[in-house]
Amino acid sequence: MRSKRNKLLASCCKLKTDGKTVIAGTVSVLIAGLLSRFLSGSPIYILRFTGLWHKVPPLWFFSLIWTLWYILLGFCFGFILGSRPIGKDVFKYKGSLWFVIMMIFNIVWYPLFFKAGAFFLALVDAGLIIFFALLTAFEYYKIHKIVGCLIFIHIFWLVWCLGINLRVFFSI
């Protein structure tokens, strides 16, 4: 068991990456997520207006977790984009394309749900986020197993959020 783990860690450490790209990826994803949140205004109004205040977890919890996820996702994106995988450039760019599309849908979800109150469109958007996250995870896993696994773990969080979105949609 230890030898498999050590081999996995050794193979992952062999990949060289550019530190500036990692920082740029992390900062750009975090800024995009925060802009989406702040330009949409406070979610409290829509939650109180629809009577959903008691059906979702506390807003501080979502704010904290999403900020941490954006930092981690930005790190993964920058790490893969700044890497120099020999013979795996196709996976790198294909996965990064899926990542950008996933993040666009991710950033659009917040204003759809909280600003516009378009719960059905937010539900469809959440499904698209999960779909593109899966595509991203498979491509990133081919380059760096740990980064791919982090995206797969993020998918579990997204599925949980989709469940909350479904509960809200069917409550109205």
PDB file of N, CA, C and O in Angstrom, residues 34-41 115:
ATOM      1  N   LEU A  34     -15.419  36.073  -7.134  1.00  0.00           N
ATOM      2  CA  LEU A  34     -15.809  37.159  -6.237  1.00  0.00           C
ATOM      3  C   LEU A  34     -16.571  38.252  -6.975  1.00  0.00           C
ATOM      4  O   LEU A  34     -17.535  38.812  -6.436  1.00  0.00           O
ATOM      5  N   LEU A  35     -16.182  38.549  -8.214  1.00  0.00           N
ATOM      6  CA  LEU A  35     -16.920  39.542  -9.005  1.00  0.00           C
ATOM      7  C   LEU A  35     -18.350  39.076  -9.255  1.00  0.00           C
ATOM      8  O   LEU A  35     -19.292  39.875  -9.173  1.00  0.00           O
ATOM      9  N   SER A  36     -18.496  37.801  -9.567  1.00  0.00           N
ATOM     10  CA  SER A  36     -19.837  37.259  -9.787  1.00  0.00           C
ATOM     11  C   SER A  36     -20.694  37.454  -8.545  1.00  0.00           C
ATOM     12  O   SER A  36     -21.854  37.852  -8.634  1.00  0.00           O
ATOM     13  N   ARG A  37     -20.118  37.199  -7.409  1.00  0.00           N
ATOM     14  CA  ARG A  37     -20.848  37.323  -6.144  1.00  0.00           C
ATOM     15  C   ARG A  37     -21.204  38.773  -5.848  1.00  0.00           C
ATOM     16  O   ARG A  37     -22.344  39.104  -5.530  1.00  0.00           O
ATOM     17  N   PHE A  38     -20.241  39.666  -5.954  1.00  0.00           N
ATOM     18  CA  PHE A  38     -20.479  41.044  -5.545  1.00  0.00           C
ATOM     19  C   PHE A  38     -21.302  41.840  -6.552  1.00  0.00           C
ATOM     20  O   PHE A  38     -22.024  42.747  -6.172  1.00  0.00           O
ATOM     21  N   LEU A  39     -21.205  41.511  -7.822  1.00  0.00           N
ATOM     22  CA  LEU A  39     -22.013  42.211  -8.821  1.00  0.00           C
ATOM     23  C   LEU A  39     -23.468  41.763  -8.790  1.00  0.00           C
ATOM     24  O   LEU A  39     -24.341  42.456  -9.308  1.00  0.00           O
ATOM     25  N   SER A  40     -23.717  40.605  -8.193  1.00  0.00           N
ATOM     26  CA  SER A  40     -25.093  40.100  -8.109  1.00  0.00           C
ATOM     27  C   SER A  40     -25.843  40.664  -6.923  1.00  0.00           C
ATOM     28  O   SER A  40     -27.053  40.502  -6.819  1.00  0.00           O
ATOM     29  N   GLY A  41     -25.149  41.294  -6.021  1.00  0.00           N
ATOM     30  CA  GLY A  41     -25.810  41.840  -4.845  1.00  0.00           C
ATOM     31  C   GLY A  41     -25.993  40.779  -3.762  1.00  0.00           C
ATOM     32  O   GLY A  41     -25.558  39.652  -3.880  1.00  0.00           O
ATOM     33  N   LYS A 115     -29.773  36.725  -8.100  1.00  0.00           N
ATOM     34  CA  LYS A 115     -30.163  38.036  -8.616  1.00  0.00           C
ATOM     35  C   LYS A 115     -31.471  37.945  -9.409  1.00  0.00           C
ATOM     36  O   LYS A 115     -32.394  38.709  -9.172  1.00  0.00           O
TER      37      LYS A 115
END
